[in-house]
Amino acid sequence: MPVVSASTVRKQIAQRQPDPVYLIVGDDDAELSRLSGEISNLVEDELRAFNSERFYAGERGVTPAAIVEAARTLPMMSDRRVVTVLRAEKLLKPKRRGKVAVAAEDAPDDGDAETPTELDVLEAYLRDPSPQTILVLVASDVDRTRRVYKTLQKQSAIVECWGLRIGRDGRLDLREAARTAEQMVKQAAANAGQQIEPAAARLVAERAGTDIARLRGDVERLLLYTAGTPKITIGDARQIVSAETAQDDWAVTNAIHRRDAREALRQLALALDAGGVSYQILGQLAWFVREKLAATDPRRVPAAIEALFRTDLELKSSGDARVLLERLVVQLCRG
């Protein structure tokens, strides 16, 4: 089945015509929780104790066989039951360990050939799901090379919830992310029966940057703060939004690209003061060198790679992260 949108699933819920199996995957925890909860609500409140079952993958006793047994159980005094598996990445993207795992990773791809595993029982269920059960697998990620995922692709409705990203591997288009974030703010206000000034929506989106969790948190606080008022103003937004960060998460790299060392250092300070993690910033700079600088100014790449490598080693040796990153930024600007 093709990937479906969350709005499509919500239409199915409203029409009470859900698919038998859903895989909800992504890093937008709020949307993952909300959507799986809405599916669970298809079971009547008074019958939820009998017809709604929740598992946490990785906990003792939570095996594919136990999940399938629950999914095969007939509903009580109802036409359906819902079985939800949270943290399903522990089943669908398990950690590989030991020499056997390494050998498996190095072995040539042989189509769907895999060593038999306990997931076989789940795969069998996916190919022939119970028509009276909705099985919901909620995962932060999945191993797309495994046979079970290929079975899910064919037999389930897959919903991807990656926040402001297009997909798991999609590059973040900052302009598009800003537009999406602003639209989310406006939509949330409309859903609450309120209007919001364009400048207020823009401010909330800009302060959140590319952090979907921060955006959702600020929107919730803003709606709570303005509850009962018909219009949300820029003044309301200023009272609520998170402390200011660099409005553009790529401001450091953009300044480096312009060889503007002063602005790059200012944006780096903003990022670090806002709680930026040194290794994440280093990874962002490495991406900039590999992807953007290599395409636009390849002569600067060899020296940049050497500077990145040296900084990485010194960070691992417990050097002062701020000083090391500042030195790296200056070196990249000089190129």
mmCIF file of C-alpha atoms in Angstrom:
data_model
loop_
_atom_site.group_PDB
_atom_site.id
_atom_site.type_symbol
_atom_site.label_atom_id
_atom_site.label_comp_id
_atom_site.label_asym_id
_atom_site.label_seq_id
_atom_site.Cartn_x
_atom_site.Cartn_y
_atom_site.Cartn_z
ATOM 1 C CA MET A 1 0.000 0.000 0.000
ATOM 2 C CA PRO A 2 1.211 3.559 -0.576
ATOM 3 C CA VAL A 3 2.152 5.871 2.271
ATOM 4 C CA VAL A 4 -0.974 7.665 3.486
ATOM 5 C CA SER A 5 -1.297 10.983 5.248
ATOM 6 C CA ALA A 6 -2.513 11.482 8.797
ATOM 7 C CA SER A 7 -5.488 13.411 7.402
ATOM 8 C CA THR A 8 -6.457 10.389 5.290
ATOM 9 C CA VAL A 9 -6.409 8.174 8.369
ATOM 10 C CA ARG A 10 -8.554 10.672 10.241
ATOM 11 C CA LYS A 11 -11.105 10.559 7.423
ATOM 12 C CA GLN A 12 -11.141 6.777 7.701
ATOM 13 C CA ILE A 13 -11.713 7.097 11.447
ATOM 14 C CA ALA A 14 -14.570 9.555 10.924
ATOM 15 C CA GLN A 15 -16.168 7.181 8.433
ATOM 16 C CA ARG A 16 -15.411 4.228 10.749
ATOM 17 C CA GLN A 17 -13.686 2.442 7.877
ATOM 18 C CA PRO A 18 -10.121 1.891 9.134
ATOM 19 C CA ASP A 19 -7.513 -0.344 7.556
ATOM 20 C CA PRO A 20 -6.692 -3.575 9.400
ATOM 21 C CA VAL A 21 -3.019 -2.669 9.966
ATOM 22 C CA TYR A 22 -1.282 0.685 10.426
ATOM 23 C CA LEU A 23 2.411 1.486 10.763
ATOM 24 C CA ILE A 24 2.800 4.990 12.197
ATOM 25 C CA VAL A 25 6.454 5.996 12.047
ATOM 26 C CA GLY A 26 8.423 9.182 12.652
ATOM 27 C CA ASP A 27 10.025 11.471 15.204
ATOM 28 C CA ASP A 28 7.009 13.720 15.820
ATOM 29 C CA ASP A 29 6.063 12.140 19.155
ATOM 30 C CA ALA A 30 2.993 14.306 19.655
ATOM 31 C CA GLU A 31 1.483 13.350 16.311
ATOM 32 C CA LEU A 32 2.371 9.672 16.778
ATOM 33 C CA SER A 33 0.572 9.642 20.123
ATOM 34 C CA ARG A 34 -2.398 11.659 18.924
ATOM 35 C CA LEU A 35 -3.054 9.595 15.823
ATOM 36 C CA SER A 36 -2.682 6.210 17.530
ATOM 37 C CA GLY A 37 -4.987 7.446 20.281
ATOM 38 C CA GLU A 38 -7.636 8.491 17.768
ATOM 39 C CA ILE A 39 -7.543 5.019 16.242
ATOM 40 C CA SER A 40 -7.934 3.467 19.701
ATOM 41 C CA ASN A 41 -10.974 5.657 20.273
ATOM 42 C CA LEU A 42 -12.838 3.646 17.648
ATOM 43 C CA VAL A 43 -13.530 1.240 20.501
ATOM 44 C CA GLU A 44 -16.482 2.303 22.638
ATOM 45 C CA ASP A 45 -15.491 3.740 26.027
ATOM 46 C CA GLU A 46 -17.468 1.198 28.006
ATOM 47 C CA LEU A 47 -15.862 -1.700 26.113
ATOM 48 C CA ARG A 48 -12.285 -0.433 26.013
ATOM 49 C CA ALA A 49 -11.184 -2.670 28.879
ATOM 50 C CA PHE A 50 -12.107 -5.695 26.760
ATOM 51 C CA ASN A 51 -11.354 -4.553 23.234
ATOM 52 C CA SER A 52 -8.358 -2.221 23.447
ATOM 53 C CA GLU A 53 -4.972 -3.681 24.231
ATOM 54 C CA ARG A 54 -1.656 -1.855 24.437
ATOM 55 C CA PHE A 55 1.836 -3.338 24.285
ATOM 56 C CA TYR A 56 5.258 -1.772 24.807
ATOM 57 C CA ALA A 57 7.801 -3.540 22.612
ATOM 58 C CA GLY A 58 10.916 -4.515 24.492
ATOM 59 C CA GLU A 59 9.155 -5.255 27.762
ATOM 60 C CA ARG A 60 9.221 -8.771 29.156
ATOM 61 C CA GLY A 61 6.601 -10.997 27.589
ATOM 62 C CA VAL A 62 5.933 -8.647 24.668
ATOM 63 C CA THR A 63 6.770 -10.887 21.724
ATOM 64 C CA PRO A 64 5.443 -11.021 18.170
ATOM 65 C CA ALA A 65 3.551 -14.173 19.157
ATOM 66 C CA ALA A 66 1.858 -12.387 22.074
ATOM 67 C CA ILE A 67 0.916 -9.456 19.815
ATOM 68 C CA VAL A 68 -0.543 -11.764 17.182
ATOM 69 C CA GLU A 69 -2.468 -13.728 19.817
ATOM 70 C CA ALA A 70 -4.057 -10.482 21.001
ATOM 71 C CA ALA A 71 -4.844 -9.455 17.427
ATOM 72 C CA ARG A 72 -6.500 -12.820 16.731
ATOM 73 C CA THR A 73 -8.712 -12.563 19.823
ATOM 74 C CA LEU A 74 -12.337 -11.908 18.937
ATOM 75 C CA PRO A 75 -13.887 -8.644 20.155
ATOM 76 C CA MET A 76 -16.345 -8.764 23.053
ATOM 77 C CA MET A 77 -19.808 -7.281 22.462
ATOM 78 C CA SER A 78 -18.419 -5.139 19.654
ATOM 79 C CA ASP A 79 -17.532 -5.360 15.983
ATOM 80 C CA ARG A 80 -13.841 -4.547 16.447
ATOM 81 C CA ARG A 81 -10.883 -4.399 18.788
ATOM 82 C CA VAL A 82 -7.675 -2.344 18.629
ATOM 83 C CA VAL A 83 -4.209 -3.650 19.454
ATOM 84 C CA THR A 84 -1.535 -0.943 19.731
ATOM 85 C CA VAL A 85 2.191 -1.670 19.885
ATOM 86 C CA LEU A 86 4.220 1.288 21.131
ATOM 87 C CA ARG A 87 8.007 1.554 20.760
ATOM 88 C CA ALA A 88 7.643 -0.869 17.855
ATOM 89 C CA GLU A 89 11.092 0.128 16.594
ATOM 90 C CA LYS A 90 12.426 -2.405 19.109
ATOM 91 C CA LEU A 91 10.824 -5.054 16.907
ATOM 92 C CA LEU A 92 11.158 -3.411 13.527
ATOM 93 C CA LYS A 93 14.628 -1.910 13.953
ATOM 94 C CA PRO A 94 16.396 -4.021 16.589
ATOM 95 C CA LYS A 95 20.014 -3.374 17.483
ATOM 96 C CA ARG A 96 22.408 -5.706 15.731
ATOM 97 C CA ARG A 97 24.907 -7.375 18.027
ATOM 98 C CA GLY A 98 27.799 -9.785 17.768
ATOM 99 C CA LYS A 99 29.682 -11.479 14.967
ATOM 100 C CA VAL A 100 26.578 -13.102 13.520
ATOM 101 C CA ALA A 101 24.952 -9.700 13.082
ATOM 102 C CA VAL A 102 28.081 -8.290 11.437
ATOM 103 C CA ALA A 103 28.226 -11.260 9.073
ATOM 104 C CA ALA A 104 24.556 -10.744 8.223
ATOM 105 C CA GLU A 105 25.164 -7.093 7.438
ATOM 106 C CA ASP A 106 28.139 -7.955 5.206
ATOM 107 C CA ALA A 107 26.351 -10.777 3.366
ATOM 108 C CA PRO A 108 25.125 -10.063 -0.184
ATOM 109 C CA ASP A 109 21.487 -9.120 -0.571
ATOM 110 C CA ASP A 110 19.436 -12.166 -1.532
ATOM 111 C CA GLY A 111 16.061 -10.620 -2.096
ATOM 112 C CA ASP A 112 13.672 -11.615 0.667
ATOM 113 C CA ALA A 113 15.840 -14.492 1.955
ATOM 114 C CA GLU A 114 16.359 -14.128 5.711
ATOM 115 C CA THR A 115 17.120 -16.444 8.567
ATOM 116 C CA PRO A 116 13.867 -17.488 10.299
ATOM 117 C CA THR A 117 13.114 -15.268 13.291
ATOM 118 C CA GLU A 118 10.357 -14.731 15.836
ATOM 119 C CA LEU A 119 9.020 -12.008 13.529
ATOM 120 C CA ASP A 120 7.840 -14.702 11.126
ATOM 121 C CA VAL A 121 4.608 -15.078 13.099
ATOM 122 C CA LEU A 122 3.985 -11.333 12.796
ATOM 123 C CA GLU A 123 4.685 -11.414 9.059
ATOM 124 C CA ALA A 124 2.196 -14.253 8.670
ATOM 125 C CA TYR A 125 -0.422 -12.177 10.482
ATOM 126 C CA LEU A 126 0.272 -9.151 8.282
ATOM 127 C CA ARG A 127 -0.427 -11.239 5.189
ATOM 128 C CA ASP A 128 -3.732 -12.433 6.665
ATOM 129 C CA PRO A 129 -4.910 -9.942 9.328
ATOM 130 C CA SER A 130 -8.060 -10.393 11.359
ATOM 131 C CA PRO A 131 -10.905 -8.366 9.821
ATOM 132 C CA GLN A 132 -12.188 -7.561 13.325
ATOM 133 C CA THR A 133 -8.924 -6.129 14.674
ATOM 134 C CA ILE A 134 -7.022 -2.936 13.967
ATOM 135 C CA LEU A 135 -3.317 -3.509 14.616
ATOM 136 C CA VAL A 136 -1.389 -0.260 15.143
ATOM 137 C CA LEU A 137 2.416 -0.326 15.184
ATOM 138 C CA VAL A 138 3.944 2.938 16.438
ATOM 139 C CA ALA A 139 7.682 3.323 15.824
ATOM 140 C CA SER A 140 10.300 6.061 15.803
ATOM 141 C CA ASP A 141 11.982 4.317 12.862
ATOM 142 C CA VAL A 142 12.145 0.994 11.039
ATOM 143 C CA ASP A 143 14.818 -1.043 9.297
ATOM 144 C CA ARG A 144 13.706 -0.762 5.699
ATOM 145 C CA THR A 145 15.984 -3.561 4.540
ATOM 146 C CA ARG A 146 14.180 -6.254 6.541
ATOM 147 C CA ARG A 147 11.559 -8.571 5.124
ATOM 148 C CA VAL A 148 9.003 -7.584 7.753
ATOM 149 C CA TYR A 149 9.095 -3.979 6.518
ATOM 150 C CA LYS A 150 8.613 -5.113 2.925
ATOM 151 C CA THR A 151 5.592 -7.071 4.102
ATOM 152 C CA LEU A 152 4.294 -3.990 5.900
ATOM 153 C CA GLN A 153 4.703 -1.971 2.715
ATOM 154 C CA LYS A 154 2.453 -4.412 0.873
ATOM 155 C CA GLN A 155 -0.089 -5.156 3.581
ATOM 156 C CA SER A 156 -0.444 -2.091 5.831
ATOM 157 C CA ALA A 157 -1.201 1.596 5.661
ATOM 158 C CA ILE A 158 2.014 3.455 6.489
ATOM 159 C CA VAL A 159 1.754 6.922 8.007
ATOM 160 C CA GLU A 160 4.953 8.970 8.254
ATOM 161 C CA CYS A 161 5.152 11.720 10.883
ATOM 162 C CA TRP A 162 8.490 13.500 10.530
ATOM 163 C CA GLY A 163 7.599 16.889 11.916
ATOM 164 C CA LEU A 164 8.942 19.612 9.644
ATOM 165 C CA ARG A 165 10.932 17.213 7.467
ATOM 166 C CA ILE A 166 9.623 15.729 4.238
ATOM 167 C CA GLY A 167 10.673 12.235 5.305
ATOM 168 C CA ARG A 168 13.182 10.264 7.330
ATOM 169 C CA ASP A 169 15.942 10.830 4.785
ATOM 170 C CA GLY A 170 14.615 14.054 3.366
ATOM 171 C CA ARG A 171 16.819 17.116 3.577
ATOM 172 C CA LEU A 172 15.361 19.945 5.551
ATOM 173 C CA ASP A 173 14.317 22.844 3.340
ATOM 174 C CA LEU A 174 14.441 25.679 5.836
ATOM 175 C CA ARG A 175 12.142 27.972 3.886
ATOM 176 C CA GLU A 176 9.599 25.217 3.396
ATOM 177 C CA ALA A 177 9.914 24.230 7.061
ATOM 178 C CA ALA A 178 9.218 27.828 8.106
ATOM 179 C CA ARG A 179 6.147 27.985 5.867
ATOM 180 C CA THR A 180 4.904 24.658 7.195
ATOM 181 C CA ALA A 181 5.446 25.724 10.798
ATOM 182 C CA GLU A 182 3.591 29.001 10.252
ATOM 183 C CA GLN A 183 0.693 27.155 8.628
ATOM 184 C CA MET A 184 0.576 24.743 11.579
ATOM 185 C CA VAL A 185 0.279 27.680 13.978
ATOM 186 C CA LYS A 186 -2.535 29.219 11.952
ATOM 187 C CA GLN A 187 -4.357 25.901 11.671
ATOM 188 C CA ALA A 188 -4.090 25.275 15.419
ATOM 189 C CA ALA A 189 -5.592 28.685 16.109
ATOM 190 C CA ALA A 190 -8.400 28.058 13.624
ATOM 191 C CA ASN A 191 -9.133 24.685 15.209
ATOM 192 C CA ALA A 192 -9.473 26.486 18.549
ATOM 193 C CA GLY A 193 -11.971 28.920 17.000
ATOM 194 C CA GLN A 194 -9.559 31.842 17.061
ATOM 195 C CA GLN A 195 -7.914 34.146 14.578
ATOM 196 C CA ILE A 196 -4.217 34.899 14.788
ATOM 197 C CA GLU A 197 -2.331 37.864 13.422
ATOM 198 C CA PRO A 198 0.078 36.818 10.653
ATOM 199 C CA ALA A 199 2.972 38.431 12.543
ATOM 200 C CA ALA A 200 2.119 36.400 15.651
ATOM 201 C CA ALA A 201 2.033 33.129 13.719
ATOM 202 C CA ARG A 202 5.334 34.020 12.073
ATOM 203 C CA LEU A 203 6.970 34.823 15.409
ATOM 204 C CA VAL A 204 5.943 31.509 16.965
ATOM 205 C CA ALA A 205 7.236 29.620 13.919
ATOM 206 C CA GLU A 206 10.527 31.517 13.821
ATOM 207 C CA ARG A 207 11.292 31.111 17.510
ATOM 208 C CA ALA A 208 10.735 27.368 17.297
ATOM 209 C CA GLY A 209 13.182 27.065 14.401
ATOM 210 C CA THR A 210 13.098 23.474 13.135
ATOM 211 C CA ASP A 211 12.199 21.926 16.506
ATOM 212 C CA ILE A 212 8.721 20.418 16.105
ATOM 213 C CA ALA A 213 8.436 19.664 19.821
ATOM 214 C CA ARG A 214 9.176 23.282 20.729
ATOM 215 C CA LEU A 215 6.706 24.489 18.117
ATOM 216 C CA ARG A 216 3.921 22.291 19.472
ATOM 217 C CA GLY A 217 4.709 23.296 23.052
ATOM 218 C CA ASP A 218 4.634 27.012 22.244
ATOM 219 C CA VAL A 219 1.375 26.654 20.315
ATOM 220 C CA GLU A 220 -0.283 24.819 23.214
ATOM 221 C CA ARG A 221 0.850 27.454 25.703
ATOM 222 C CA LEU A 222 -0.280 30.258 23.400
ATOM 223 C CA LEU A 223 -3.764 28.766 23.002
ATOM 224 C CA LEU A 224 -4.057 28.236 26.744
ATOM 225 C CA TYR A 225 -2.915 31.809 27.443
ATOM 226 C CA THR A 226 -5.415 33.293 24.971
ATOM 227 C CA ALA A 227 -8.333 30.950 25.692
ATOM 228 C CA GLY A 228 -11.616 32.819 25.369
ATOM 229 C CA THR A 229 -10.231 35.643 23.223
ATOM 230 C CA PRO A 230 -11.292 35.866 19.573
ATOM 231 C CA LYS A 231 -7.935 37.021 18.210
ATOM 232 C CA ILE A 232 -4.311 36.203 19.078
ATOM 233 C CA THR A 233 -2.032 39.214 18.735
ATOM 234 C CA ILE A 234 1.698 39.648 18.322
ATOM 235 C CA GLY A 235 1.758 40.825 21.937
ATOM 236 C CA ASP A 236 0.252 37.533 23.084
ATOM 237 C CA ALA A 237 2.865 35.628 21.118
ATOM 238 C CA ARG A 238 5.710 37.625 22.661
ATOM 239 C CA GLN A 239 4.461 36.730 26.126
ATOM 240 C CA ILE A 240 4.484 33.010 25.434
ATOM 241 C CA VAL A 241 7.066 31.868 22.909
ATOM 242 C CA SER A 242 10.316 30.182 23.895
ATOM 243 C CA ALA A 243 13.447 32.191 24.480
ATOM 244 C CA GLU A 244 14.864 33.483 21.236
ATOM 245 C CA THR A 245 17.283 31.309 19.358
ATOM 246 C CA ALA A 246 18.986 31.811 16.060
ATOM 247 C CA GLN A 247 15.934 32.146 13.808
ATOM 248 C CA ASP A 248 17.697 30.169 11.082
ATOM 249 C CA ASP A 249 19.210 26.892 12.221
ATOM 250 C CA TRP A 250 21.588 27.160 9.282
ATOM 251 C CA ALA A 251 22.662 30.731 10.015
ATOM 252 C CA VAL A 252 26.153 29.587 11.045
ATOM 253 C CA THR A 253 26.767 27.715 7.805
ATOM 254 C CA ASN A 254 25.234 30.491 5.719
ATOM 255 C CA ALA A 255 27.634 32.996 7.290
ATOM 256 C CA ILE A 256 30.578 30.652 6.717
ATOM 257 C CA HIS A 257 29.569 30.325 3.079
ATOM 258 C CA ARG A 258 29.729 34.129 2.816
ATOM 259 C CA ARG A 259 33.085 34.095 4.705
ATOM 260 C CA ASP A 260 31.481 36.362 7.313
ATOM 261 C CA ALA A 261 33.400 35.220 10.406
ATOM 262 C CA ARG A 262 31.888 37.816 12.733
ATOM 263 C CA GLU A 263 28.291 36.801 11.934
ATOM 264 C CA ALA A 264 29.182 33.106 12.002
ATOM 265 C CA LEU A 265 30.660 33.472 15.502
ATOM 266 C CA ARG A 266 27.600 35.434 16.671
ATOM 267 C CA GLN A 267 25.221 32.765 15.369
ATOM 268 C CA LEU A 268 27.377 30.019 16.905
ATOM 269 C CA ALA A 269 27.153 31.753 20.291
ATOM 270 C CA LEU A 270 23.366 31.974 19.938
ATOM 271 C CA ALA A 271 23.144 28.282 19.103
ATOM 272 C CA LEU A 272 25.333 27.218 22.034
ATOM 273 C CA ASP A 273 23.589 29.540 24.495
ATOM 274 C CA ALA A 274 20.251 28.054 23.409
ATOM 275 C CA GLY A 275 21.460 24.587 24.384
ATOM 276 C CA GLY A 276 22.940 23.446 21.088
ATOM 277 C CA VAL A 277 24.952 20.239 21.365
ATOM 278 C CA SER A 278 28.535 20.508 20.139
ATOM 279 C CA TYR A 279 28.476 17.247 18.173
ATOM 280 C CA GLN A 280 25.222 18.195 16.451
ATOM 281 C CA ILE A 281 26.718 21.527 15.415
ATOM 282 C CA LEU A 282 29.870 19.755 14.220
ATOM 283 C CA GLY A 283 27.712 17.347 12.207
ATOM 284 C CA GLN A 284 25.888 20.274 10.633
ATOM 285 C CA LEU A 285 29.198 21.876 9.656
ATOM 286 C CA ALA A 286 30.407 18.553 8.219
ATOM 287 C CA TRP A 287 27.241 18.310 6.107
ATOM 288 C CA PHE A 288 27.819 21.866 4.875
ATOM 289 C CA VAL A 289 31.368 21.039 3.799
ATOM 290 C CA ARG A 290 30.429 17.747 2.096
ATOM 291 C CA GLU A 291 27.293 18.898 0.329
ATOM 292 C CA LYS A 292 27.202 22.640 -0.127
ATOM 293 C CA LEU A 293 30.837 23.745 -0.104
ATOM 294 C CA ALA A 294 31.935 20.861 -2.327
ATOM 295 C CA ALA A 295 29.402 21.959 -4.927
ATOM 296 C CA THR A 296 29.988 25.712 -4.791
ATOM 297 C CA ASP A 297 33.651 26.206 -3.824
ATOM 298 C CA PRO A 298 35.542 22.885 -4.037
ATOM 299 C CA ARG A 299 38.945 24.531 -3.531
ATOM 300 C CA ARG A 300 38.060 25.162 0.105
ATOM 301 C CA VAL A 301 37.081 21.540 0.793
ATOM 302 C CA PRO A 302 40.464 19.853 1.588
ATOM 303 C CA ALA A 303 41.401 22.398 4.265
ATOM 304 C CA ALA A 304 37.848 22.331 5.633
ATOM 305 C CA ILE A 305 37.859 18.537 5.971
ATOM 306 C CA GLU A 306 41.194 18.643 7.770
ATOM 307 C CA ALA A 307 39.857 21.262 10.198
ATOM 308 C CA LEU A 308 36.714 19.191 10.837
ATOM 309 C CA PHE A 309 38.756 16.046 11.495
ATOM 310 C CA ARG A 310 41.057 17.833 13.923
ATOM 311 C CA THR A 311 38.141 19.409 15.790
ATOM 312 C CA ASP A 312 36.378 16.046 16.081
ATOM 313 C CA LEU A 313 39.474 14.457 17.633
ATOM 314 C CA GLU A 314 39.933 17.308 20.098
ATOM 315 C CA LEU A 315 36.267 17.251 21.126
ATOM 316 C CA LYS A 316 36.632 13.547 21.875
ATOM 317 C CA SER A 317 39.671 14.409 23.993
ATOM 318 C CA SER A 318 37.442 16.589 26.220
ATOM 319 C CA GLY A 319 38.568 19.887 24.796
ATOM 320 C CA ASP A 320 36.569 23.076 25.411
ATOM 321 C CA ALA A 321 33.704 22.694 22.936
ATOM 322 C CA ARG A 322 32.994 26.397 22.571
ATOM 323 C CA VAL A 323 36.614 27.319 21.937
ATOM 324 C CA LEU A 324 37.115 24.442 19.490
ATOM 325 C CA LEU A 325 33.965 25.264 17.519
ATOM 326 C CA GLU A 326 34.818 28.955 17.420
ATOM 327 C CA ARG A 327 38.270 28.111 16.059
ATOM 328 C CA LEU A 328 36.716 25.794 13.472
ATOM 329 C CA VAL A 329 34.239 28.443 12.343
ATOM 330 C CA VAL A 330 37.033 30.968 11.829
ATOM 331 C CA GLN A 331 39.111 28.402 9.886
ATOM 332 C CA LEU A 332 36.151 27.516 7.661
ATOM 333 C CA CYS A 333 35.498 31.190 6.940
ATOM 334 C CA ARG A 334 39.121 31.750 5.962
ATOM 335 C CA GLY A 335 39.068 28.586 3.841
#
